[in-house]
Coordinates of N, CA and C and ligand atoms in Angstrom, one line a residue:
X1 N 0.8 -1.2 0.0 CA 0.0 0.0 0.0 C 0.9 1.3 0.0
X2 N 0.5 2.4 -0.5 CA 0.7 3.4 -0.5 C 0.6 4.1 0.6
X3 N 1.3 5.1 1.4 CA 1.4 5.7 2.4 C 0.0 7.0 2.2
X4 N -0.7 6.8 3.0 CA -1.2 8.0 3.0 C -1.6 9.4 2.4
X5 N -1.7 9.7 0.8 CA -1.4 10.8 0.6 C -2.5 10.6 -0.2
X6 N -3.4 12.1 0.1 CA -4.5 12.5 -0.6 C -4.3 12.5 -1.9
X7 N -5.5 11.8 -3.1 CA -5.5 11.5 -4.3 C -5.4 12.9 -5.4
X8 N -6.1 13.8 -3.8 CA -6.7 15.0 -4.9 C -6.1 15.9 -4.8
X9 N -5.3 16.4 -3.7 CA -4.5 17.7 -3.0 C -3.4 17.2 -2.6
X10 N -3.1 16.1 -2.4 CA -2.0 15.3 -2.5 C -1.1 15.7 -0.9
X11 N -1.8 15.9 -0.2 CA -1.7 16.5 1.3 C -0.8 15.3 1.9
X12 N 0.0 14.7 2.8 CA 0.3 13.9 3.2 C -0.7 13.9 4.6
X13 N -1.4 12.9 5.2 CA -1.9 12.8 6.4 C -1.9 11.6 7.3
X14 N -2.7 11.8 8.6 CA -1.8 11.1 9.2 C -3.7 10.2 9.7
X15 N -3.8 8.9 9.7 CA -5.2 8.1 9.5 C -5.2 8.3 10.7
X16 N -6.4 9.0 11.1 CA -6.9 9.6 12.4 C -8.3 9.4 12.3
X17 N -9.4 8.6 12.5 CA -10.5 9.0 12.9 C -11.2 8.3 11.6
X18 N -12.1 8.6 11.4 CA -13.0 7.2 10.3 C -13.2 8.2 9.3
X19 N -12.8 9.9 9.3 CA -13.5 10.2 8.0 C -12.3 10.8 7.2
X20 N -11.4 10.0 7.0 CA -10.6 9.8 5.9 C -9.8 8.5 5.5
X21 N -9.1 8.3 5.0 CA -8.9 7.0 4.5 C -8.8 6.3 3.0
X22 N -8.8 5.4 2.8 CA -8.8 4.5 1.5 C -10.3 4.3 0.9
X23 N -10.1 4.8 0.0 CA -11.5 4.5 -0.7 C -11.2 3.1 -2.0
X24 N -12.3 2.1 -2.1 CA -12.4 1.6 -3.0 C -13.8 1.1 -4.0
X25 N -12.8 2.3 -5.2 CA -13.7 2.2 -6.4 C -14.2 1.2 -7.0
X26 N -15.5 1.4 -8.0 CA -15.9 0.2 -8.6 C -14.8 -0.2 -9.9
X27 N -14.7 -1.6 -9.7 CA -13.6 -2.6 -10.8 C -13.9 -2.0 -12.0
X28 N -13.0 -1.7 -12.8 CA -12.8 -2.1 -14.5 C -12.5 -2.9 -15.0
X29 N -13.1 -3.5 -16.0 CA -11.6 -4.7 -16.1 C -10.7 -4.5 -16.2
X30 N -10.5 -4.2 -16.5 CA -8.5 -3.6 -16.1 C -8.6 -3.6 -15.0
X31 N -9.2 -3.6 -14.2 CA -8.7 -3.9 -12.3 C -9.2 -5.0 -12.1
X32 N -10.2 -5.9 -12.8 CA -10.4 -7.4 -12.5 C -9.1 -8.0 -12.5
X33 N -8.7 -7.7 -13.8 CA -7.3 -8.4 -14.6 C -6.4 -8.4 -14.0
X34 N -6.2 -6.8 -13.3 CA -5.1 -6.4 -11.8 C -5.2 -7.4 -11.2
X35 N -6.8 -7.5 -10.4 CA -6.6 -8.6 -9.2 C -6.4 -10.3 -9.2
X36 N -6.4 -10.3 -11.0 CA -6.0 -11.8 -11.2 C -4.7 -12.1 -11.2
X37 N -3.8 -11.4 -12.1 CA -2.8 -10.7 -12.3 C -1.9 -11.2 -10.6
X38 N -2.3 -10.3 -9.9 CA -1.8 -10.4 -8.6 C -1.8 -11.7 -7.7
X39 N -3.0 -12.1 -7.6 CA -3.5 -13.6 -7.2 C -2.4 -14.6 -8.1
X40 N -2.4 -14.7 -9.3 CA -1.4 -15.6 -9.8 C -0.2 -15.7 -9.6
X41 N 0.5 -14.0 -9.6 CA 1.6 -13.7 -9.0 C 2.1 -13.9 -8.0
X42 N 1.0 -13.7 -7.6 CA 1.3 -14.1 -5.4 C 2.0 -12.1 -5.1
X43 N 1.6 -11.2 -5.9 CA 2.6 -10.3 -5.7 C 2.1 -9.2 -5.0
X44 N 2.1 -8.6 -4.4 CA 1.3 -7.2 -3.7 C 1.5 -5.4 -3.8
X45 N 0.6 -5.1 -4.5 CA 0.7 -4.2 -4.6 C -0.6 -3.0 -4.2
X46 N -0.2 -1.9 -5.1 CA -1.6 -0.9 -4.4 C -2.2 -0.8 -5.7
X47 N -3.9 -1.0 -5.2 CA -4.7 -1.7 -6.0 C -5.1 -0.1 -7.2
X48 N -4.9 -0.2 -8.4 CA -5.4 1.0 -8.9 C -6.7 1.1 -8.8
X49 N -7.5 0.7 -8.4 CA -8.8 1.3 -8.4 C -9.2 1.6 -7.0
X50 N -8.4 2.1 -6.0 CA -8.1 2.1 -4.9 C -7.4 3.7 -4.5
X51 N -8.1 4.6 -3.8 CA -7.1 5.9 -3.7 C -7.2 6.3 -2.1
X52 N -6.1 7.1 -1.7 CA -6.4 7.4 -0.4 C -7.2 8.9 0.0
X53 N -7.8 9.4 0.2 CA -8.3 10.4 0.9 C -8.4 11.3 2.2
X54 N -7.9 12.5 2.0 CA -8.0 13.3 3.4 C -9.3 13.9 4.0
X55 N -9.5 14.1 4.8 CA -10.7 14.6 5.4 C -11.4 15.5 5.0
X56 N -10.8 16.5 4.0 CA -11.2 17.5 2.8 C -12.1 16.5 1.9
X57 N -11.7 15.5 1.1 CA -12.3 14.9 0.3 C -12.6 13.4 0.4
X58 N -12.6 12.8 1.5 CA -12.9 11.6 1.9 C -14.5 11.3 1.8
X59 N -15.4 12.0 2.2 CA -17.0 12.3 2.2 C -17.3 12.4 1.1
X60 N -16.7 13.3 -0.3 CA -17.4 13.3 -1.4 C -16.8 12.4 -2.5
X61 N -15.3 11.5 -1.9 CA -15.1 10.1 -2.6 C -16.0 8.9 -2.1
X62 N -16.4 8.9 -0.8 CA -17.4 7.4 -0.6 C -18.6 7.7 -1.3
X63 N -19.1 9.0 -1.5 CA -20.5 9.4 -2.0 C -20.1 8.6 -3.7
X64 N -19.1 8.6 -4.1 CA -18.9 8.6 -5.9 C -18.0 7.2 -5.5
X65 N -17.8 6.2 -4.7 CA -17.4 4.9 -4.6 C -17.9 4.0 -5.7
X66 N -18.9 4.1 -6.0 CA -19.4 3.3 -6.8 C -19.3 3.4 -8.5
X67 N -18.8 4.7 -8.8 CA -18.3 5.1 -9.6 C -16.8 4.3 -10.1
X68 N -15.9 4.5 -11.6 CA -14.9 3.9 -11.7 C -13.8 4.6 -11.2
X69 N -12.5 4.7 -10.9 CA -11.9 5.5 -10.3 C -11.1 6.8 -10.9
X70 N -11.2 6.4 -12.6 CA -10.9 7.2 -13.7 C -12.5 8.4 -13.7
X71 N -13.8 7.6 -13.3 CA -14.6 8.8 -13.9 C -15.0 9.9 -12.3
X72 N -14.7 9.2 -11.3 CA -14.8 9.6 -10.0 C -13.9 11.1 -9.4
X73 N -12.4 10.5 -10.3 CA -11.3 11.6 -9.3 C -12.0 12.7 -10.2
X74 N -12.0 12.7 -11.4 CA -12.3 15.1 -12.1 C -13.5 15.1 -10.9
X75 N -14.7 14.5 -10.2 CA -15.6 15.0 -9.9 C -15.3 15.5 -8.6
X76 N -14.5 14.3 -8.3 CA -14.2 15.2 -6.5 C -13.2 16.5 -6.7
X77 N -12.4 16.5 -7.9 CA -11.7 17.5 -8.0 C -12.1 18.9 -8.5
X78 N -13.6 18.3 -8.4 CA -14.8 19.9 -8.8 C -14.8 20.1 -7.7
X79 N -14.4 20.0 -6.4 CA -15.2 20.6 -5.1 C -13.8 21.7 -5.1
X80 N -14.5 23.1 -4.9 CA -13.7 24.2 -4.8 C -13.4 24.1 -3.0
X81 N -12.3 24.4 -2.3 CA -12.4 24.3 -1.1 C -12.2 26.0 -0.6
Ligands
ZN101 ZN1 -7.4 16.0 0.0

């Protein structure tokens, strides 16, 4: 995994409290393939459809979770802070 660092503002932070954290997006194939890919491999890595979030944008990435992770990040990066 990746260390902690906001997908959007790219903030470094420190996982405190439940409203920020790792979000995971809905699969593409290309992330199915990732996680077969990996499973065959035996190899570990940080999952691209997978981003971390700070407490600025953590709330308006679980809202768009279900989203792919390509059409998700421009939307959270509409929120003007
Ligand atoms: Zn952020």
């Amino acid at each position: 995994m990746k260390p902690p660092i906001c997908a959007i503002c790219h903030k470094r932070f420190e996982l405190t409290g439940d409203d920020c954290g790792l979000i995971y997006f809905r699969k593409r194939q290309s992330d199915i393939d990732w996680d077969k890919r990996m499973k065959e491999t035996g190899a570990i890595g940080h999952p691209p459809y997978a981003a971390w979030f700070c407490k600025d944008h953590y709330k308006r990435a679980a809202e768009l979770q279900n989203l792919s992770i390509d059409r998700a990040l421009p939307m959270i990066r509409e929120i003007i802070l």
